[in-house]
Amino acid sequence: MEKERKIRVAITQGDTNGVGYEVILKAFQDPTMLELCTPIIYGSPKIATYHRKALNLETNFATIQTADEAQDNHVNLLTCFDEEVKVELGHPTKEAGEAALKALDRAMTDFRSGLYDVLVTAPIDKATIQCPDFHFPGHTEYLETCVGEGQKPLMILMSDRLRVALVTTHLPIKDVAKAITQEAIIEKATIFHQSLKRDFRVSSPRIAVLALNPHAGDNGLLGDEEQNIIAPAIEALAEKGIQAFGPYSADGFFGAGNYNYFDGILAMYHDQGLAPFKTIALDNGVNYTAGLPIVRTSPDHGVAYDIAGRGKADENSMRQAIYTAIDVYRNRRNYDKPLQNPLPKLFHEKREDGEKARFAVRPKEQFKKEQNKKTEADS
């Protein structure tokens, strides 16, 4: 039997003044990492060498010019540019942002050519990378434009205990409420549901949907988005056969540990989901972009200028991002394989009551009753 080819993991260098190279090189100090995959770091050998010396690390790498030169059992570093770039550890500079974008652009070109299997991105500085060729709030939107093929992305923060997806991502708080629509919730929950099945092999996912307002709106006293937008969206998801429950008041939901009873949590906005997530799972959290043809992960931390160059950065999140990318790639392959040559249908499949799901969902009247009871109990 032919030995299975090792999965090729592309890793972009990120901001060259941050902790990107530190967590990458530290992750591959463990030689067993090369038994799992063949890494291809997109960056600059000169900058990598500077970081390695500054941090007194011993990780060796082989310099290559094209991804098809990558060798198994080696840390491969692909030269994305030859220009000299000044490294100023801990300081944001436009030069560092330009270097980060060059690595990303080369990685996108190589993905379209099928030269690697999965992508792991080291953190970028969203301010210094901005330019005419990069006018996005972050990696997620950039990837959608470059390789999305018309598909919509979904940001998922995940660990071994928790998966949190977001309806809105990098939006000012003042713009969040108007961006919360039934269509947006249904779209994101549908992508989440499919990702849980295909990427994480959860056969029958249960998704908790968080409220937007404090106390889930207190029956309209603190806002009516729960009654008029979120609850109807949950009912519509049930019609599609998606098990979504809520809306749940975010503080009590996380405080009581209710996230343990669900396969995924859909939060309305960035900090609502990410603040509790990073409190629970900061050291091993992973940022995963679902919904796109490319499998992309990243550590759940930023450039960390405050500790750059000091040897204090924890590489565990980077290592977990690599593990997750490999797992998702295999899960997708195993999920898709039986569907590639399906047998013709021999009978007409029917579902009970048309396309409605075979489980109950709370109607709006029941939601209102529960909110009234909660309000009376609080008072």
mmCIF file of C-alpha atoms in Angstrom:
data_model
loop_
_atom_site.group_PDB
_atom_site.id
_atom_site.type_symbol
_atom_site.label_atom_id
_atom_site.label_comp_id
_atom_site.label_asym_id
_atom_site.label_seq_id
_atom_site.Cartn_x
_atom_site.Cartn_y
_atom_site.Cartn_z
ATOM 1 C CA MET A 1 0.000 0.000 0.000
ATOM 2 C CA GLU A 2 1.373 3.415 -1.007
ATOM 3 C CA LYS A 3 2.348 5.614 1.910
ATOM 4 C CA GLU A 4 0.081 8.648 2.320
ATOM 5 C CA ARG A 5 1.702 11.964 1.426
ATOM 6 C CA LYS A 6 2.279 14.298 4.337
ATOM 7 C CA ILE A 7 -0.067 17.255 4.528
ATOM 8 C CA ARG A 8 1.601 20.470 3.376
ATOM 9 C CA VAL A 9 1.001 23.328 5.806
ATOM 10 C CA ALA A 10 1.649 26.853 4.539
ATOM 11 C CA ILE A 11 2.449 29.316 7.346
ATOM 12 C CA THR A 12 2.584 33.053 6.626
ATOM 13 C CA GLN A 13 5.096 35.049 8.682
ATOM 14 C CA GLY A 14 2.688 37.771 9.843
ATOM 15 C CA ASP A 15 3.976 41.095 11.159
ATOM 16 C CA THR A 16 7.763 40.938 11.255
ATOM 17 C CA ASN A 17 7.994 43.118 14.375
ATOM 18 C CA GLY A 18 5.629 40.938 16.401
ATOM 19 C CA VAL A 19 5.758 37.413 17.838
ATOM 20 C CA GLY A 20 4.941 35.579 14.601
ATOM 21 C CA TYR A 21 8.374 34.118 13.935
ATOM 22 C CA GLU A 22 8.854 33.371 17.617
ATOM 23 C CA VAL A 23 5.759 31.156 17.900
ATOM 24 C CA ILE A 24 6.431 29.530 14.514
ATOM 25 C CA LEU A 25 10.040 28.620 15.310
ATOM 26 C CA LYS A 26 9.166 27.525 18.833
ATOM 27 C CA ALA A 27 6.359 25.288 17.527
ATOM 28 C CA PHE A 28 8.836 23.417 15.308
ATOM 29 C CA GLN A 29 11.491 22.994 17.997
ATOM 30 C CA ASP A 30 9.603 19.767 18.677
ATOM 31 C CA PRO A 31 10.821 17.340 15.967
ATOM 32 C CA THR A 32 7.633 15.272 16.178
ATOM 33 C CA MET A 33 5.809 18.129 14.424
ATOM 34 C CA LEU A 34 7.557 17.090 11.203
ATOM 35 C CA GLU A 35 6.031 13.625 11.516
ATOM 36 C CA LEU A 36 2.571 15.201 11.123
ATOM 37 C CA CYS A 37 3.129 17.590 8.235
ATOM 38 C CA THR A 38 5.522 19.349 5.897
ATOM 39 C CA PRO A 39 5.643 23.039 6.859
ATOM 40 C CA ILE A 40 6.275 25.797 4.318
ATOM 41 C CA ILE A 41 6.880 29.178 5.968
ATOM 42 C CA TYR A 42 6.107 32.098 3.658
ATOM 43 C CA GLY A 43 8.465 34.923 4.570
ATOM 44 C CA SER A 44 12.096 35.949 4.488
ATOM 45 C CA PRO A 45 15.111 33.814 5.468
ATOM 46 C CA LYS A 46 16.960 36.961 6.568
ATOM 47 C CA ILE A 47 14.164 38.054 8.909
ATOM 48 C CA ALA A 48 13.697 34.521 10.219
ATOM 49 C CA THR A 49 17.404 34.275 10.967
ATOM 50 C CA TYR A 50 17.319 37.626 12.779
ATOM 51 C CA HIS A 51 14.464 36.415 15.026
ATOM 52 C CA ARG A 52 16.132 33.067 15.638
ATOM 53 C CA LYS A 53 19.349 34.727 16.800
ATOM 54 C CA ALA A 54 17.600 37.406 18.852
ATOM 55 C CA LEU A 55 15.596 34.747 20.688
ATOM 56 C CA ASN A 56 18.440 32.196 20.908
ATOM 57 C CA LEU A 57 16.331 29.487 19.246
ATOM 58 C CA GLU A 58 17.779 26.402 17.576
ATOM 59 C CA THR A 59 15.073 25.602 14.997
ATOM 60 C CA ASN A 60 16.740 24.947 11.642
ATOM 61 C CA PHE A 61 15.076 25.617 8.316
ATOM 62 C CA ALA A 62 15.827 24.995 4.637
ATOM 63 C CA THR A 63 15.496 27.950 2.281
ATOM 64 C CA ILE A 64 13.465 27.320 -0.880
ATOM 65 C CA GLN A 65 12.330 29.520 -3.768
ATOM 66 C CA THR A 66 9.123 27.707 -4.756
ATOM 67 C CA ALA A 67 6.648 25.601 -2.787
ATOM 68 C CA ASP A 68 7.181 22.525 -4.955
ATOM 69 C CA GLU A 69 10.783 22.431 -3.679
ATOM 70 C CA ALA A 70 9.555 21.743 -0.130
ATOM 71 C CA GLN A 71 11.011 18.605 1.418
ATOM 72 C CA ASP A 72 9.424 16.308 3.978
ATOM 73 C CA ASN A 73 11.105 16.162 7.404
ATOM 74 C CA HIS A 74 12.341 19.746 7.018
ATOM 75 C CA VAL A 75 11.093 23.162 8.066
ATOM 76 C CA ASN A 76 10.937 24.852 4.669
ATOM 77 C CA LEU A 77 11.189 28.638 4.436
ATOM 78 C CA LEU A 78 10.008 30.073 1.116
ATOM 79 C CA THR A 79 11.598 33.366 0.073
ATOM 80 C CA CYS A 80 8.739 35.772 -0.746
ATOM 81 C CA PHE A 81 10.907 38.855 -1.345
ATOM 82 C CA ASP A 82 14.576 39.783 -1.536
ATOM 83 C CA GLU A 83 14.380 43.354 -0.274
ATOM 84 C CA GLU A 84 16.009 44.285 3.003
ATOM 85 C CA VAL A 85 13.418 44.877 5.729
ATOM 86 C CA LYS A 86 14.389 46.563 8.967
ATOM 87 C CA VAL A 87 13.160 44.628 11.995
ATOM 88 C CA GLU A 88 12.090 46.801 14.934
ATOM 89 C CA LEU A 89 10.797 44.338 17.479
ATOM 90 C CA GLY A 90 7.798 45.613 19.391
ATOM 91 C CA HIS A 91 7.141 48.594 17.120
ATOM 92 C CA PRO A 92 4.482 48.956 14.421
ATOM 93 C CA THR A 93 5.973 50.049 11.084
ATOM 94 C CA LYS A 94 4.643 50.320 7.563
ATOM 95 C CA GLU A 95 7.615 48.292 6.343
ATOM 96 C CA ALA A 96 6.582 45.347 8.526
ATOM 97 C CA GLY A 97 3.025 45.565 7.222
ATOM 98 C CA GLU A 98 4.266 45.490 3.623
ATOM 99 C CA ALA A 99 6.383 42.412 4.369
ATOM 100 C CA ALA A 100 3.379 40.646 5.904
ATOM 101 C CA LEU A 101 1.269 41.356 2.809
ATOM 102 C CA LYS A 102 3.941 40.054 0.424
ATOM 103 C CA ALA A 103 3.912 36.720 2.249
ATOM 104 C CA LEU A 104 0.106 36.571 2.163
ATOM 105 C CA ASP A 105 -0.084 37.410 -1.527
ATOM 106 C CA ARG A 106 2.447 34.707 -2.418
ATOM 107 C CA ALA A 107 0.531 32.179 -0.312
ATOM 108 C CA MET A 108 -2.716 33.032 -2.129
ATOM 109 C CA THR A 109 -1.059 32.553 -5.519
ATOM 110 C CA ASP A 110 0.329 29.177 -4.468
ATOM 111 C CA PHE A 111 -3.021 28.015 -3.070
ATOM 112 C CA ARG A 112 -4.686 28.709 -6.398
ATOM 113 C CA SER A 113 -1.956 26.562 -7.991
ATOM 114 C CA GLY A 114 -2.586 23.705 -5.535
ATOM 115 C CA LEU A 115 0.915 23.814 -4.026
ATOM 116 C CA TYR A 116 -0.139 23.229 -0.403
ATOM 117 C CA ASP A 117 -3.081 21.800 1.504
ATOM 118 C CA VAL A 118 -3.853 24.124 4.429
ATOM 119 C CA LEU A 119 -2.969 27.637 5.553
ATOM 120 C CA VAL A 120 -1.955 28.879 9.010
ATOM 121 C CA THR A 121 -1.516 32.634 9.386
ATOM 122 C CA ALA A 122 0.669 34.297 11.991
ATOM 123 C CA PRO A 123 -0.797 37.551 13.391
ATOM 124 C CA ILE A 124 -0.775 40.772 11.365
ATOM 125 C CA ASP A 125 -1.106 44.375 12.482
ATOM 126 C CA LYS A 126 -4.378 45.431 10.854
ATOM 127 C CA ALA A 127 -3.280 49.076 10.812
ATOM 128 C CA THR A 128 0.196 48.820 9.267
ATOM 129 C CA ILE A 129 -0.856 46.351 6.576
ATOM 130 C CA GLN A 130 -3.477 48.705 5.138
ATOM 131 C CA CYS A 131 -2.734 49.839 1.574
ATOM 132 C CA PRO A 132 -4.489 49.949 -1.818
ATOM 133 C CA ASP A 133 -4.022 46.165 -2.147
ATOM 134 C CA PHE A 134 -5.199 45.427 1.404
ATOM 135 C CA HIS A 135 -8.188 47.411 2.586
ATOM 136 C CA PHE A 136 -9.801 44.754 4.773
ATOM 137 C CA PRO A 137 -10.585 44.557 8.508
ATOM 138 C CA GLY A 138 -8.564 41.350 8.757
ATOM 139 C CA HIS A 139 -7.490 38.007 7.266
ATOM 140 C CA THR A 140 -11.057 36.672 6.964
ATOM 141 C CA GLU A 141 -12.291 39.297 4.533
ATOM 142 C CA TYR A 142 -9.020 39.220 2.578
ATOM 143 C CA LEU A 143 -9.268 35.436 2.096
ATOM 144 C CA GLU A 144 -12.890 35.719 0.971
ATOM 145 C CA THR A 145 -11.848 38.133 -1.782
ATOM 146 C CA CYS A 146 -8.777 36.156 -2.876
ATOM 147 C CA VAL A 147 -9.971 32.542 -2.820
ATOM 148 C CA GLY A 148 -13.605 32.574 -1.673
ATOM 149 C CA GLU A 149 -15.067 31.607 -5.065
ATOM 150 C CA GLY A 150 -18.335 33.277 -4.084
ATOM 151 C CA GLN A 151 -18.596 31.445 -0.753
ATOM 152 C CA LYS A 152 -19.087 33.347 2.512
ATOM 153 C CA PRO A 153 -16.670 32.985 5.438
ATOM 154 C CA LEU A 154 -17.476 32.517 9.108
ATOM 155 C CA MET A 155 -15.075 33.300 11.949
ATOM 156 C CA ILE A 156 -15.004 30.525 14.562
ATOM 157 C CA LEU A 157 -12.904 30.712 17.728
ATOM 158 C CA MET A 158 -12.416 27.202 19.029
ATOM 159 C CA SER A 159 -10.686 25.035 21.594
ATOM 160 C CA ASP A 160 -11.170 21.495 22.811
ATOM 161 C CA ARG A 161 -14.061 22.732 25.005
ATOM 162 C CA LEU A 162 -15.729 25.480 23.054
ATOM 163 C CA ARG A 163 -16.603 26.758 19.546
ATOM 164 C CA VAL A 164 -17.835 30.331 19.166
ATOM 165 C CA ALA A 165 -18.922 31.794 15.814
ATOM 166 C CA LEU A 166 -19.829 35.405 15.090
ATOM 167 C CA VAL A 167 -22.716 36.978 13.178
ATOM 168 C CA THR A 168 -20.775 40.252 12.895
ATOM 169 C CA THR A 169 -17.000 40.465 13.148
ATOM 170 C CA HIS A 170 -14.909 43.619 12.930
ATOM 171 C CA LEU A 171 -17.610 46.250 13.333
ATOM 172 C CA PRO A 172 -17.790 49.282 15.631
ATOM 173 C CA ILE A 173 -20.307 48.691 18.416
ATOM 174 C CA LYS A 174 -22.457 51.560 17.129
ATOM 175 C CA ASP A 175 -23.008 49.620 13.875
ATOM 176 C CA VAL A 176 -23.721 46.202 15.351
ATOM 177 C CA ALA A 177 -27.483 46.457 16.019
ATOM 178 C CA LYS A 178 -28.396 47.454 12.472
ATOM 179 C CA ALA A 179 -26.221 44.621 11.103
ATOM 180 C CA ILE A 180 -28.173 42.011 13.108
ATOM 181 C CA THR A 181 -30.841 40.829 10.669
ATOM 182 C CA GLN A 182 -32.765 37.585 10.270
ATOM 183 C CA GLU A 183 -30.937 37.008 6.985
ATOM 184 C CA ALA A 184 -27.510 37.470 8.581
ATOM 185 C CA ILE A 185 -28.289 35.123 11.489
ATOM 186 C CA ILE A 186 -29.705 32.453 9.169
ATOM 187 C CA GLU A 187 -26.734 32.723 6.805
ATOM 188 C CA LYS A 188 -24.100 32.474 9.547
ATOM 189 C CA ALA A 189 -25.913 29.712 11.442
ATOM 190 C CA THR A 190 -26.243 27.691 8.226
ATOM 191 C CA ILE A 191 -22.519 27.980 7.500
ATOM 192 C CA PHE A 192 -21.801 27.082 11.143
ATOM 193 C CA HIS A 193 -24.074 24.031 10.975
ATOM 194 C CA GLN A 194 -22.401 22.753 7.805
ATOM 195 C CA SER A 195 -18.913 23.374 9.206
ATOM 196 C CA LEU A 196 -19.710 21.466 12.391
ATOM 197 C CA LYS A 197 -20.814 18.513 10.272
ATOM 198 C CA ARG A 198 -18.116 18.589 7.587
ATOM 199 C CA ASP A 199 -15.090 20.130 9.309
ATOM 200 C CA PHE A 200 -15.582 18.708 12.818
ATOM 201 C CA ARG A 201 -17.694 15.607 12.058
ATOM 202 C CA VAL A 202 -20.519 16.428 14.474
ATOM 203 C CA SER A 203 -23.372 14.341 13.116
ATOM 204 C CA SER A 204 -26.282 16.347 14.559
ATOM 205 C CA PRO A 205 -25.006 19.767 15.705
ATOM 206 C CA ARG A 206 -26.752 21.754 18.436
ATOM 207 C CA ILE A 207 -26.184 25.499 18.195
ATOM 208 C CA ALA A 208 -26.892 28.015 20.960
ATOM 209 C CA VAL A 209 -27.806 31.500 19.708
ATOM 210 C CA LEU A 210 -26.996 34.419 22.005
ATOM 211 C CA ALA A 211 -29.211 37.449 22.522
ATOM 212 C CA LEU A 212 -28.094 40.924 21.524
ATOM 213 C CA ASN A 213 -29.393 42.904 24.505
ATOM 214 C CA PRO A 214 -28.868 42.451 28.268
ATOM 215 C CA HIS A 215 -31.246 39.874 29.793
ATOM 216 C CA ALA A 216 -32.324 38.911 26.251
ATOM 217 C CA GLY A 217 -34.178 42.211 26.003
ATOM 218 C CA ASP A 218 -36.358 41.657 29.092
ATOM 219 C CA ASN A 219 -39.434 41.101 26.936
ATOM 220 C CA GLY A 220 -38.852 44.291 24.960
ATOM 221 C CA LEU A 221 -37.925 46.523 27.875
ATOM 222 C CA LEU A 222 -34.237 46.588 26.884
ATOM 223 C CA GLY A 223 -34.640 46.106 23.146
ATOM 224 C CA ASP A 224 -36.853 44.161 20.764
ATOM 225 C CA GLU A 225 -34.254 42.474 18.522
ATOM 226 C CA GLU A 226 -34.736 39.196 20.384
ATOM 227 C CA GLN A 227 -38.474 39.116 19.699
ATOM 228 C CA ASN A 228 -38.497 40.586 16.211
ATOM 229 C CA ILE A 229 -35.270 39.300 14.689
ATOM 230 C CA ILE A 230 -33.416 36.577 16.605
ATOM 231 C CA ALA A 231 -36.324 34.338 17.691
ATOM 232 C CA PRO A 232 -37.896 34.346 14.199
ATOM 233 C CA ALA A 233 -34.494 33.498 12.713
ATOM 234 C CA ILE A 234 -34.237 30.516 15.063
ATOM 235 C CA GLU A 235 -37.682 29.351 13.916
ATOM 236 C CA ALA A 236 -36.598 29.690 10.276
ATOM 237 C CA LEU A 237 -33.505 27.618 10.994
ATOM 238 C CA ALA A 238 -35.705 24.888 12.449
ATOM 239 C CA GLU A 239 -37.641 24.850 9.181
ATOM 240 C CA LYS A 240 -34.311 24.104 7.468
ATOM 241 C CA GLY A 241 -33.564 21.222 9.828
ATOM 242 C CA ILE A 242 -30.947 23.086 11.874
ATOM 243 C CA GLN A 243 -31.050 22.637 15.639
ATOM 244 C CA ALA A 244 -30.668 26.179 16.947
ATOM 245 C CA PHE A 245 -31.783 27.234 20.430
ATOM 246 C CA GLY A 246 -32.140 30.544 22.242
ATOM 247 C CA PRO A 247 -31.794 33.450 22.314
ATOM 248 C CA TYR A 248 -29.792 33.169 25.517
ATOM 249 C CA SER A 249 -28.609 36.069 27.641
ATOM 250 C CA ALA A 250 -24.821 35.996 27.148
ATOM 251 C CA ASP A 251 -23.734 36.674 30.738
ATOM 252 C CA GLY A 252 -25.774 33.912 32.328
ATOM 253 C CA PHE A 253 -25.057 31.522 29.475
ATOM 254 C CA PHE A 254 -21.295 31.596 29.964
ATOM 255 C CA GLY A 255 -21.430 32.174 33.715
ATOM 256 C CA ALA A 256 -23.510 29.038 34.287
ATOM 257 C CA GLY A 257 -21.362 26.930 31.963
ATOM 258 C CA ASN A 258 -24.261 26.249 29.582
ATOM 259 C CA TYR A 259 -21.850 26.253 26.644
ATOM 260 C CA ASN A 260 -20.911 22.713 27.679
ATOM 261 C CA TYR A 261 -24.288 21.466 26.392
ATOM 262 C CA PHE A 262 -23.885 22.698 22.821
ATOM 263 C CA ASP A 263 -21.638 21.915 19.870
ATOM 264 C CA GLY A 264 -21.347 25.586 18.950
ATOM 265 C CA ILE A 265 -22.347 29.070 20.112
ATOM 266 C CA LEU A 266 -23.397 31.813 17.705
ATOM 267 C CA ALA A 267 -22.626 35.246 19.168
ATOM 268 C CA MET A 268 -24.021 38.489 17.784
ATOM 269 C CA TYR A 269 -20.806 40.529 17.868
ATOM 270 C CA HIS A 270 -17.056 40.281 18.364
ATOM 271 C CA ASP A 271 -16.474 40.916 22.066
ATOM 272 C CA GLN A 272 -19.687 39.192 23.144
ATOM 273 C CA GLY A 273 -18.245 35.896 21.958
ATOM 274 C CA LEU A 274 -14.500 36.439 22.133
ATOM 275 C CA ALA A 275 -14.178 37.955 25.605
ATOM 276 C CA PRO A 276 -15.582 34.868 27.363
ATOM 277 C CA PHE A 277 -13.838 32.554 24.889
ATOM 278 C CA LYS A 278 -10.403 33.993 25.610
ATOM 279 C CA THR A 279 -11.097 33.889 29.335
ATOM 280 C CA ILE A 280 -11.855 30.183 29.073
ATOM 281 C CA ALA A 281 -9.378 29.072 26.404
ATOM 282 C CA LEU A 282 -6.697 31.694 25.725
ATOM 283 C CA ASP A 283 -3.668 29.386 25.860
ATOM 284 C CA ASN A 284 -4.932 26.821 23.348
ATOM 285 C CA GLY A 285 -7.498 28.771 21.347
ATOM 286 C CA VAL A 286 -7.565 28.748 17.554
ATOM 287 C CA ASN A 287 -9.150 31.135 15.068
ATOM 288 C CA TYR A 288 -10.693 29.093 12.250
ATOM 289 C CA THR A 289 -12.219 30.481 9.045
ATOM 290 C CA ALA A 290 -15.128 28.261 8.009
ATOM 291 C CA GLY A 291 -17.132 28.363 4.806
ATOM 292 C CA LEU A 292 -14.294 28.864 2.294
ATOM 293 C CA PRO A 293 -12.559 26.397 -0.058
ATOM 294 C CA ILE A 294 -9.276 26.988 1.807
ATOM 295 C CA VAL A 295 -8.677 25.510 5.262
ATOM 296 C CA ARG A 296 -7.270 28.421 7.284
ATOM 297 C CA THR A 297 -6.432 28.699 10.963
ATOM 298 C CA SER A 298 -4.407 31.065 13.122
ATOM 299 C CA PRO A 299 -3.459 31.508 16.767
ATOM 300 C CA ASP A 300 -6.119 33.355 18.739
ATOM 301 C CA HIS A 301 -3.711 36.116 19.822
ATOM 302 C CA GLY A 302 -2.376 39.212 18.089
ATOM 303 C CA VAL A 303 1.075 40.539 17.256
ATOM 304 C CA ALA A 304 1.830 41.077 20.969
ATOM 305 C CA TYR A 305 4.261 43.967 20.498
ATOM 306 C CA ASP A 306 4.591 44.277 24.269
ATOM 307 C CA ILE A 307 6.500 40.984 24.516
ATOM 308 C CA ALA A 308 8.006 40.745 21.021
ATOM 309 C CA GLY A 309 11.671 39.737 21.090
ATOM 310 C CA ARG A 310 11.641 38.815 24.778
ATOM 311 C CA GLY A 311 11.179 35.075 24.406
ATOM 312 C CA LYS A 312 7.939 35.166 26.400
ATOM 313 C CA ALA A 313 5.447 34.264 23.663
ATOM 314 C CA ASP A 314 3.624 30.945 24.184
ATOM 315 C CA GLU A 315 3.674 28.825 21.033
ATOM 316 C CA ASN A 316 0.851 26.504 22.105
ATOM 317 C CA SER A 317 -1.846 28.407 20.231
ATOM 318 C CA MET A 318 0.232 28.256 17.037
ATOM 319 C CA ARG A 319 0.784 24.545 17.530
ATOM 320 C CA GLN A 320 -2.943 24.014 18.101
ATOM 321 C CA ALA A 321 -3.684 26.022 14.940
ATOM 322 C CA ILE A 322 -1.481 23.638 12.951
ATOM 323 C CA TYR A 323 -3.133 20.580 14.536
ATOM 324 C CA THR A 324 -6.591 21.984 13.820
ATOM 325 C CA ALA A 325 -5.814 22.729 10.174
ATOM 326 C CA ILE A 326 -4.577 19.163 9.677
ATOM 327 C CA ASP A 327 -7.640 17.687 11.420
ATOM 328 C CA VAL A 328 -10.089 19.796 9.393
ATOM 329 C CA TYR A 329 -8.359 18.877 6.140
ATOM 330 C CA ARG A 330 -8.687 15.176 6.944
ATOM 331 C CA ASN A 331 -12.262 15.558 8.143
ATOM 332 C CA ARG A 332 -13.276 17.344 4.941
ATOM 333 C CA ARG A 333 -11.613 14.686 2.833
ATOM 334 C CA ASN A 334 -13.326 11.864 4.709
ATOM 335 C CA TYR A 335 -16.695 13.675 4.648
ATOM 336 C CA ASP A 336 -16.523 14.438 0.929
ATOM 337 C CA LYS A 337 -15.229 11.069 -0.258
ATOM 338 C CA PRO A 338 -18.535 9.117 -0.002
ATOM 339 C CA LEU A 339 -20.333 11.999 -1.781
ATOM 340 C CA GLN A 340 -18.083 12.067 -4.846
ATOM 341 C CA ASN A 341 -19.846 9.207 -6.665
ATOM 342 C CA PRO A 342 -23.308 8.943 -5.086
ATOM 343 C CA LEU A 343 -25.675 6.127 -6.013
ATOM 344 C CA PRO A 344 -28.784 7.197 -7.931
ATOM 345 C CA LYS A 345 -31.880 7.580 -5.786
ATOM 346 C CA LEU A 346 -34.060 4.488 -5.941
ATOM 347 C CA PHE A 347 -37.003 6.040 -4.137
ATOM 348 C CA HIS A 348 -38.420 9.463 -3.345
ATOM 349 C CA GLU A 349 -37.194 10.687 0.016
ATOM 350 C CA LYS A 350 -39.788 12.406 2.168
ATOM 351 C CA ARG A 351 -39.608 14.268 5.436
ATOM 352 C CA GLU A 352 -42.422 14.648 7.838
ATOM 353 C CA ASP A 353 -44.581 17.729 7.204
ATOM 354 C CA GLY A 354 -42.709 18.784 4.066
ATOM 355 C CA GLU A 355 -39.212 20.044 4.783
ATOM 356 C CA LYS A 356 -39.806 20.829 8.451
ATOM 357 C CA ALA A 357 -37.388 19.364 10.923
ATOM 358 C CA ARG A 358 -38.511 16.505 13.142
ATOM 359 C CA PHE A 359 -37.899 18.314 16.381
ATOM 360 C CA ALA A 360 -39.738 21.046 18.167
ATOM 361 C CA VAL A 361 -38.642 24.636 18.372
ATOM 362 C CA ARG A 362 -40.030 27.268 20.680
ATOM 363 C CA PRO A 363 -42.556 29.530 18.974
ATOM 364 C CA LYS A 364 -42.574 33.254 19.686
ATOM 365 C CA GLU A 365 -45.458 32.865 22.132
ATOM 366 C CA GLN A 366 -43.464 30.400 24.223
ATOM 367 C CA PHE A 367 -40.416 32.683 24.101
ATOM 368 C CA LYS A 368 -42.548 35.573 25.406
ATOM 369 C CA LYS A 369 -43.919 33.439 28.261
ATOM 370 C CA GLU A 370 -40.410 32.428 29.314
ATOM 371 C CA GLN A 371 -39.217 36.034 29.213
ATOM 372 C CA ASN A 372 -42.198 37.141 31.350
ATOM 373 C CA LYS A 373 -41.419 34.435 33.914
ATOM 374 C CA LYS A 374 -37.743 35.468 33.956
ATOM 375 C CA THR A 375 -38.673 39.123 34.453
ATOM 376 C CA GLU A 376 -41.010 38.259 37.354
ATOM 377 C CA ALA A 377 -38.322 36.093 38.958
ATOM 378 C CA ASP A 378 -35.702 38.857 38.659
ATOM 379 C CA SER A 379 -38.031 41.383 40.255
#
